[in-house]
XYZ file of C-alpha atoms in Angstrom:
587
model
C -0.112 0.037 -0.058
C 1.696 3.100 -1.269
C -0.503 5.802 0.345
C -3.338 6.342 2.707
C -6.360 8.458 2.315
C -6.757 11.430 4.816
C -10.229 11.855 3.489
C -11.867 10.540 6.722
C -9.497 12.363 9.219
C -10.433 15.976 10.136
C -7.014 17.471 11.709
C -8.925 20.800 12.740
C -11.239 18.452 14.997
C -8.291 16.772 16.746
C -6.967 18.413 20.009
C -3.196 18.038 20.245
C -0.883 18.657 23.024
C 1.454 21.595 22.855
C 4.783 20.682 21.713
C 7.334 22.650 23.491
C 11.153 22.761 22.646
C 12.292 19.437 23.922
C 15.603 19.276 26.058
C 17.988 16.599 24.475
C 19.114 13.903 26.757
C 16.205 13.492 29.047
C 15.981 9.994 30.592
C 12.200 10.070 30.418
C 11.403 10.059 26.724
C 13.234 9.381 23.435
C 13.803 12.651 21.361
C 16.441 11.669 19.067
C 17.434 8.695 16.998
C 20.156 7.328 19.343
C 18.145 8.930 22.477
C 20.588 11.803 22.627
C 23.263 13.275 20.676
C 25.580 10.497 22.054
C 23.705 7.665 20.136
C 24.296 5.458 23.140
C 20.814 4.042 23.054
C 20.909 3.233 26.597
C 17.712 4.168 28.905
C 18.246 4.775 32.659
C 14.581 3.848 33.274
C 14.425 1.005 35.715
C 10.774 0.146 36.453
C 10.923 -2.517 33.847
C 13.965 -4.799 34.969
C 15.456 -8.371 35.038
C 13.101 -9.298 37.716
C 9.889 -8.322 36.297
C 10.190 -8.214 32.670
C 8.580 -11.627 32.452
C 5.421 -9.592 33.243
C 5.709 -7.432 30.100
C 2.483 -7.198 28.018
C 1.222 -5.504 25.033
C -0.078 -2.194 26.083
C -1.110 -1.043 22.576
C -0.549 -1.929 18.902
C -0.856 0.327 15.932
C -1.394 -0.914 12.568
C -0.114 1.762 9.917
C -1.680 0.149 6.849
C 1.754 0.310 4.951
C 3.103 -3.098 4.967
C 6.956 -2.976 3.639
C 10.285 -3.218 5.159
C 9.987 -1.384 8.502
C 13.220 -0.034 10.142
C 12.192 2.916 11.786
C 13.082 3.996 15.243
C 10.377 6.140 16.807
C 10.723 9.476 18.438
C 8.652 10.241 21.837
C 8.331 14.034 22.579
C 5.996 15.332 25.392
C 4.056 12.039 25.165
C 3.601 11.957 21.353
C 5.202 9.425 19.295
C 6.377 10.203 15.800
C 6.993 7.156 13.486
C 8.354 7.189 10.005
C 6.781 4.533 7.938
C 7.961 2.965 4.712
C 7.918 5.254 1.535
C 8.412 8.149 3.870
C 4.834 8.599 5.271
C 4.865 9.783 8.903
C 2.531 9.564 11.720
C 2.043 11.299 15.114
C 0.625 8.877 17.634
C -0.490 9.444 21.379
C 2.276 7.543 23.015
C 0.126 6.428 25.922
C -2.653 4.858 23.791
C -1.406 4.486 20.426
C -4.312 6.711 18.865
C -3.462 8.447 15.578
C -2.955 12.214 15.860
C -2.150 13.061 12.446
C -0.639 11.381 9.324
C 1.624 12.894 6.552
C 1.365 10.995 3.261
C 4.516 11.522 1.093
C 4.392 11.709 -2.738
C 7.560 10.281 -4.248
C 8.728 12.066 -7.517
C 7.774 10.054 -10.695
C 10.371 7.741 -12.278
C 12.823 7.881 -9.101
C 15.116 4.895 -9.071
C 15.105 4.017 -5.239
C 18.515 3.182 -3.797
C 17.696 0.521 -1.255
C 13.997 -0.209 -0.860
C 11.173 1.967 0.685
C 12.545 1.745 4.311
C 13.350 4.812 6.308
C 15.294 4.546 9.553
C 13.946 7.648 11.580
C 13.115 11.196 12.114
C 14.641 14.148 13.855
C 12.890 16.787 15.863
C 13.818 20.333 16.747
C 11.858 23.793 17.064
C 8.375 22.113 16.891
C 9.441 20.552 13.727
C 9.853 16.851 12.480
C 12.335 16.216 9.755
C 12.669 13.240 7.446
C 14.890 12.408 4.454
C 13.287 10.447 1.768
C 14.035 7.728 -0.789
C 13.727 10.314 -3.376
C 16.444 12.321 -1.901
C 14.517 15.147 -0.164
C 14.622 16.726 3.203
C 11.181 17.673 4.477
C 10.131 19.535 7.646
C 6.739 18.932 9.060
C 4.755 20.936 11.592
C 5.077 18.564 14.792
C 1.570 19.477 15.911
C -0.489 19.138 12.596
C 1.901 17.237 10.044
C 1.608 19.875 7.688
C 4.533 20.427 5.261
C 6.731 23.494 6.213
C 9.336 23.007 3.521
C 10.535 20.554 1.250
C 14.027 20.587 -0.484
C 15.878 18.420 -2.959
C 19.094 17.172 -1.269
C 20.329 15.687 -4.570
C 19.260 14.683 -8.145
C 18.781 11.213 -9.439
C 21.579 11.691 -12.038
C 24.054 8.414 -11.245
C 26.411 8.807 -14.134
C 27.314 5.440 -15.824
C 29.873 5.284 -18.410
C 30.781 1.459 -18.619
C 33.855 0.629 -20.416
C 32.428 -2.935 -21.188
C 29.023 -4.703 -21.634
C 27.974 -7.868 -20.217
C 28.143 -10.877 -22.526
C 24.747 -12.654 -22.915
C 26.651 -15.915 -23.192
C 28.049 -15.555 -19.626
C 25.971 -17.670 -17.200
C 25.466 -14.516 -14.672
C 24.862 -11.992 -17.378
C 21.841 -13.994 -18.675
C 20.149 -13.260 -15.329
C 18.288 -10.135 -15.232
C 20.735 -7.215 -15.077
C 18.643 -4.048 -14.135
C 21.488 -1.544 -13.681
C 22.266 1.286 -11.134
C 20.544 2.070 -8.104
C 19.289 5.375 -7.607
C 20.214 8.254 -4.968
C 18.206 8.466 -1.843
C 18.145 9.162 1.933
C 17.891 6.078 4.472
C 19.476 7.697 7.699
C 17.297 9.460 10.389
C 18.418 12.957 10.312
C 20.268 14.661 13.169
C 18.864 17.957 14.556
C 21.658 20.178 16.382
C 21.358 23.713 17.326
C 19.981 25.602 14.068
C 20.641 22.815 11.537
C 19.542 19.448 10.732
C 21.895 17.206 9.151
C 21.271 14.159 6.626
C 23.471 12.356 3.986
C 22.777 10.492 0.768
C 23.082 6.880 -0.005
C 23.134 4.875 -3.324
C 26.209 6.422 -4.831
C 28.602 3.370 -4.250
C 26.996 0.376 -5.803
C 27.619 -2.000 -8.781
C 25.001 -3.783 -11.026
C 22.450 -5.849 -9.362
C 21.538 -9.317 -10.525
C 18.189 -11.385 -10.152
C 16.596 -8.574 -7.961
C 13.672 -7.188 -10.117
C 12.816 -4.583 -7.461
C 15.222 -2.798 -4.976
C 13.913 -4.463 -1.778
C 13.357 -7.804 -3.071
C 15.413 -10.727 -1.349
C 19.239 -10.525 -1.820
C 20.522 -11.711 -4.940
C 24.002 -11.366 -6.529
C 25.838 -8.049 -6.942
C 28.233 -7.230 -9.734
C 31.013 -4.769 -9.971
C 31.672 -3.731 -13.558
C 34.801 -1.623 -14.553
C 33.799 1.714 -15.738
C 33.049 5.228 -14.770
C 29.524 5.170 -12.787
C 28.182 6.613 -9.625
C 29.049 9.902 -8.145
C 30.524 11.396 -4.639
C 28.400 10.899 -1.576
C 28.042 13.716 0.908
C 26.864 14.768 4.410
C 25.001 18.039 4.619
C 23.610 20.571 7.123
C 20.521 22.552 6.420
C 18.928 25.503 8.341
C 16.009 24.197 10.432
C 13.783 27.192 9.690
C 14.099 27.570 5.885
C 15.752 24.472 4.601
C 18.695 26.518 3.087
C 22.064 24.474 2.920
C 24.542 25.587 5.383
C 27.333 23.461 4.545
C 28.110 20.237 2.481
C 31.039 17.870 3.201
C 31.919 15.604 0.165
C 32.991 11.794 1.188
C 35.053 11.802 -1.665
C 37.788 14.768 -2.049
C 38.736 16.129 -5.283
C 42.402 16.230 -4.371
C 44.213 13.578 -2.321
C 41.640 11.009 -2.730
C 44.179 8.377 -3.774
C 45.705 8.355 -0.161
C 48.913 6.818 0.879
C 48.325 3.286 -0.778
C 48.214 1.598 2.425
C 48.986 -2.220 2.064
C 47.845 -3.181 5.445
C 45.373 -2.243 8.302
C 46.147 -2.245 12.044
C 47.751 -5.373 13.130
C 49.787 -5.792 9.854
C 46.659 -7.456 8.256
C 47.186 -7.493 4.349
C 44.570 -5.978 2.131
C 46.073 -8.199 -0.915
C 46.709 -5.208 -2.923
C 48.704 -4.808 -6.196
C 50.099 -1.186 -5.300
C 52.610 -1.171 -8.278
C 49.571 -1.733 -10.771
C 47.455 0.640 -8.944
C 49.917 3.498 -9.199
C 50.556 2.600 -12.839
C 46.719 2.838 -13.579
C 46.461 6.158 -11.723
C 47.611 8.172 -14.631
C 44.627 7.124 -16.784
C 42.092 7.516 -13.787
C 42.843 10.853 -12.399
C 39.242 11.650 -12.428
C 38.049 8.640 -10.489
C 37.033 10.784 -7.479
C 34.164 12.170 -9.621
C 32.340 8.613 -9.432
C 33.833 7.824 -6.186
C 30.871 6.563 -4.100
C 31.076 6.904 -0.319
C 27.256 6.852 0.691
C 26.503 8.422 4.217
C 24.715 5.708 5.847
C 24.668 6.191 9.647
C 22.936 8.970 11.695
C 25.705 10.913 13.295
C 26.752 11.292 16.804
C 27.516 14.877 18.108
C 29.689 16.042 21.079
C 28.469 19.251 22.138
C 31.432 20.099 24.167
C 34.023 20.023 21.201
C 31.312 20.914 18.578
C 32.131 17.727 16.714
C 30.296 15.528 14.501
C 30.961 11.832 13.705
C 29.499 9.786 10.795
C 30.548 6.650 8.777
C 30.980 6.478 5.039
C 30.214 3.583 2.470
C 32.283 1.746 0.030
C 33.739 3.344 -3.100
C 32.235 3.109 -6.629
C 32.475 0.943 -8.656
C 31.683 -1.641 -6.103
C 33.887 -4.627 -5.963
C 35.587 -3.802 -9.368
C 38.744 -1.457 -8.412
C 40.493 -1.232 -11.899
C 39.175 2.140 -12.409
C 39.671 3.577 -8.996
C 43.346 3.069 -7.794
C 44.529 4.337 -4.316
C 43.004 4.008 -1.020
C 39.659 5.832 -2.410
C 39.419 8.350 0.636
C 37.320 8.891 2.389
C 35.189 5.764 1.902
C 34.626 3.046 4.646
C 35.896 5.518 7.148
C 34.824 7.063 10.496
C 34.956 10.816 9.812
C 34.896 13.882 12.449
C 33.680 17.151 11.316
C 33.245 20.682 12.957
C 29.560 20.697 13.326
C 29.120 24.187 12.510
C 31.134 24.461 9.425
C 31.451 20.899 8.024
C 35.314 21.091 7.867
C 37.107 18.012 8.213
C 38.829 17.198 11.850
C 40.108 13.875 11.186
C 39.134 10.607 9.540
C 40.014 6.715 9.971
C 39.581 4.587 7.158
C 38.897 0.915 8.241
C 39.395 -0.666 4.961
C 41.592 1.359 2.172
C 40.741 0.420 -1.305
C 37.670 -1.637 -0.516
C 36.269 -4.258 -2.814
C 34.133 -6.187 -0.569
C 31.292 -3.694 0.510
C 32.529 -2.933 4.089
C 30.635 0.102 4.633
C 30.950 1.899 7.872
C 27.216 1.278 8.488
C 26.376 1.152 12.043
C 26.036 4.514 13.818
C 29.076 5.819 15.966
C 28.737 6.048 19.597
C 30.244 8.779 22.056
C 31.436 7.897 25.429
C 34.102 8.037 28.230
C 36.501 5.278 27.855
C 38.174 3.890 30.832
C 41.890 3.236 29.945
C 44.622 2.387 32.361
C 42.747 4.169 35.149
C 42.232 7.274 32.925
C 38.920 8.632 31.329
C 39.298 9.235 27.474
C 36.712 10.919 25.328
C 35.864 8.244 22.771
C 33.918 7.394 19.900
C 33.223 3.596 19.223
C 31.790 1.862 15.969
C 30.798 -1.600 15.117
C 32.378 -2.749 11.871
C 31.130 -4.997 9.122
C 34.574 -6.567 9.391
C 33.606 -7.932 12.963
C 35.486 -5.655 15.234
C 34.528 -2.926 17.562
C 36.770 0.048 17.156
C 37.242 2.760 19.886
C 39.130 5.913 19.079
C 40.174 9.040 21.081
C 37.303 11.316 19.883
C 39.459 14.466 19.815
C 42.310 13.192 17.872
C 41.200 10.090 16.076
C 43.830 7.824 17.589
C 42.754 4.273 17.603
C 42.720 3.233 21.103
C 41.610 -0.269 20.777
C 40.050 -2.834 18.762
C 38.031 -5.642 20.387
C 38.125 -9.380 19.445
C 35.974 -10.269 16.696
C 32.396 -10.736 17.487
C 31.704 -12.958 14.292
C 33.440 -15.653 12.585
C 36.069 -14.511 10.218
C 37.579 -16.206 7.181
C 39.674 -15.212 4.118
C 39.180 -11.667 5.316
C 40.390 -9.162 2.357
C 40.698 -12.280 -0.144
C 40.283 -11.150 -3.489
C 37.628 -12.555 -5.778
C 38.630 -15.559 -7.893
C 37.548 -17.484 -10.934
C 36.584 -20.518 -8.813
C 34.956 -18.417 -6.282
C 36.409 -17.151 -2.819
C 34.099 -17.699 0.189
C 34.587 -14.836 2.569
C 33.094 -13.968 6.002
C 32.025 -11.483 7.141
C 31.245 -10.328 3.590
C 29.063 -7.627 2.182
C 26.209 -8.111 4.624
C 28.513 -7.838 7.721
C 29.414 -8.351 10.477
C 27.488 -5.158 12.000
C 25.188 -3.683 9.395
C 23.081 -0.562 9.655
C 21.472 -1.959 12.948
C 22.698 0.678 15.866
C 24.487 -0.689 19.023
C 23.605 0.034 22.697
C 26.344 1.055 25.143
C 26.395 0.755 28.863
C 28.933 3.548 29.685
C 28.864 3.077 33.693
C 29.959 -0.642 33.219
C 31.914 -0.253 29.861
C 29.805 -2.617 27.957
C 28.807 -2.358 24.384
C 25.904 -4.528 23.073
C 26.200 -5.435 19.262
C 23.660 -7.256 17.109
C 25.390 -9.114 14.027
C 25.361 -11.323 11.047
C 27.327 -14.466 10.016
C 26.529 -14.811 6.230
C 29.117 -16.504 3.870
C 29.658 -14.751 0.751
C 31.282 -16.089 -2.418
C 33.226 -13.379 -4.688
C 33.961 -14.671 -8.083
C 35.843 -13.081 -10.683
C 34.564 -13.431 -14.311
C 37.168 -12.705 -17.053
C 35.579 -13.635 -20.444
C 37.399 -12.749 -23.774
C 35.860 -11.209 -26.669
C 33.789 -13.305 -29.091
C 31.125 -13.578 -31.502
C 31.381 -9.592 -32.014
C 31.030 -9.065 -28.184
C 33.767 -7.217 -26.235
C 35.567 -8.911 -23.399
C 34.268 -8.593 -20.044
C 35.635 -8.553 -16.747
C 33.801 -8.203 -13.473
C 33.590 -9.466 -9.954
C 30.401 -10.867 -8.236
C 29.214 -11.540 -4.740
C 26.530 -13.749 -3.722
C 25.524 -15.674 -0.968
C 26.501 -19.147 -0.521
C 24.274 -22.115 0.430
C 26.005 -22.374 3.813
C 24.091 -21.817 6.973
C 23.584 -18.109 8.203
C 22.654 -16.921 11.692
C 22.942 -13.889 13.933
C 24.978 -13.131 16.893
C 24.123 -10.905 19.840
C 27.369 -9.704 21.780
C 28.089 -8.096 24.919
C 31.819 -6.938 24.875
C 33.771 -5.553 27.706
C 35.464 -2.381 26.561
C 38.118 -2.729 29.258
C 39.322 -6.336 28.320
C 38.209 -5.930 24.632
C 36.821 -9.550 25.044
C 33.376 -10.905 24.358
C 31.547 -11.083 27.951
C 28.816 -13.294 26.439
C 27.060 -14.217 23.231
C 23.854 -15.420 22.058
C 23.346 -17.002 18.749
C 19.996 -16.632 16.757
C 18.710 -18.912 13.849
C 18.748 -15.935 11.401
C 20.981 -12.860 10.824
C 20.322 -9.874 13.191
C 19.338 -6.662 11.302
C 17.648 -3.953 13.324
C 19.455 -2.701 16.378
C 19.252 -2.840 20.189
C 18.051 -1.338 23.243
C 19.712 -1.481 26.751
C 18.460 -0.211 29.969
C 19.469 0.334 33.549
C 17.143 -2.524 34.581
C 19.797 -4.935 33.452
C 17.920 -5.597 29.963
C 18.862 -5.695 26.459
C 15.748 -5.917 23.957
C 16.219 -7.182 20.438
C 14.074 -8.307 17.543
C 14.346 -11.095 15.154
C 13.252 -11.615 11.476
C 11.076 -14.453 12.760
C 8.887 -12.328 14.716
C 10.417 -12.886 18.037
C 10.844 -9.615 20.279
C 13.144 -10.724 23.211
C 14.870 -9.248 26.336
C 17.894 -10.382 27.767
C 19.648 -10.154 30.965
C 22.343 -7.610 30.134
C 24.810 -9.116 32.539
C 24.629 -12.801 31.347
C 22.752 -12.974 28.112
C 19.983 -14.957 29.514
C 16.696 -14.983 27.883
C 14.178 -13.449 30.217
C 11.291 -12.683 28.147
C 9.946 -13.107 24.371
C 6.935 -12.149 22.483
C 6.084 -13.207 19.236
C 4.929 -10.658 16.317
C 3.182 -11.551 13.252
C 6.047 -9.993 11.039
C 9.884 -9.836 11.548
C 10.963 -7.463 14.230
C 13.996 -5.724 12.415
C 13.886 -2.223 13.856
C 15.532 -0.802 16.914
C 13.597 -0.671 20.130
C 13.235 2.463 22.442
C 11.938 3.130 25.937
C 9.977 5.981 27.466
C 8.007 6.976 30.360
C 4.585 8.449 30.784
C 2.840 9.175 34.035
C 5.182 7.047 35.868
C 4.881 4.130 33.420
C 7.848 2.678 31.499
C 7.137 1.643 27.937
C 9.081 -0.397 25.354
C 8.344 0.290 21.676
C 9.427 -1.284 18.482
C 8.398 -1.485 14.940
C 7.495 -4.870 13.407
C 7.377 -4.905 9.637
C 10.158 -7.372 8.527
C 12.968 -6.850 5.861
C 12.332 -8.204 2.343
C 15.899 -7.981 1.570
C 16.829 -10.766 4.081
C 13.289 -12.417 3.222
C 11.782 -11.663 6.679
C 8.103 -11.254 6.760
C 6.737 -7.901 6.083
C 4.238 -6.025 8.316
C 2.795 -2.623 9.464
C 2.889 -2.859 13.321
C 4.249 -0.603 15.908
C 4.346 -2.559 19.076
C 4.391 -0.996 22.743
C 4.650 -2.946 26.077
C 4.434 -2.122 29.588
C 4.244 -4.203 32.897
C 0.842 -5.992 33.929
């Protein structure tokens, strides 16, 4: 269902609560994607705890009428819940009862190629406005009281340039499948509001061609990386919250210095299996590779108010998997980036995987916290990677302070595609994908949900024949091996896994941890679970009628604590779709 009629809804007859400016950082409600600017997703509410969570029951359920991949993390502000629905519709609900207060129906621009399906990951709030980034690359401000549009701007156009140096041979077994071409540009992240600006970034700029997926949100098939000049640089940008005027833009691919230092290894002297001599030789014919460089901005930023610094992650370079036309490190792709939040100027960056050919986007949102190191407190930023490590940096300097032991199995990491196919894990799915982590700063524990999904990387190198040109490309596709999910509690002091829970399906959606010694997490089979955060013991579960693949939140109204989560599945992983917002409280 792409749209919902408002004919029967009379907004002028609805009495809405007044929505004053909300103070970020309140423990009682949930005013920002990660609860506050730190992105810790940790609630200090304790009414629901390890002793009584078994008594949790459904308080109310809202069915939106839009059944599609549902990844939204709701906001709760002054007892009103705001939820972004698939296809960028937005609803405001009474957070105590679930009553619909207003609805905004988004009309997507005609003929727009969606990047990554209809899902949206959340909203931002400031100055009595709700902000949403859309699948058709717009940033929209709504009146938080009525849902009426205040302004609507284009963040990017849909021109994803494609100048392939080769075409797919119809005799090749992979190319006989349905190759439908480039993805479009869109916005998946929840925006971040900060002072007088709202910040958002674009996605869909770092892909190859897709195979066997007739629609962008279909179950995952193969992805191929074709040599050529296609794609564009990604960016993160800030807009004035009152007018929508762009204040600054940071391009994730610099026009100068993008080739970097041609790093051969990452920390720990782990080889990236690069042919540096060959890359340097090809540089003379690819001096404008940055113009097609990729680097989507996937994750909602974290912001340190004390230093006025913004942190976000970047996606893979373009062309995806095929690196012959983009020598060098491909800065600033697959990086954690720190910017001045007022100007957008670069402070530092840390590239997790230089010259990435595996799709190891920095996708999970960064988290700010005080890190205890050798008896000292260091301001830190942490990030759960697709490669399976949790990185901890000095948030001021960018220095890598620590890297934890892997939270997923690793095999053939950074191996290149071969003619017979190389099986790698984690692969393009992760590791930690887009789902946000939760961090207990007091106990120095981070909770990470992740994916084990072996991926085969195959190199196709076919000579010219029958008047067809030669073709060389890399393909990534899931193997027939078993997949599963892993929920991990990682001790930041020891860098070791404290406990781990294996789930039958990959985990995509994110977490909530609370002061009540609980971690809440959903699964693609519809289970919504609460675990003891100290031991990993399963304490409570509830079965939804669709996959629970979105991040939970917690809030309080009139002394009652609630737990809320969207249950609408994820078609890319084959999890059943739905249209539910589920809210729980104690009996």
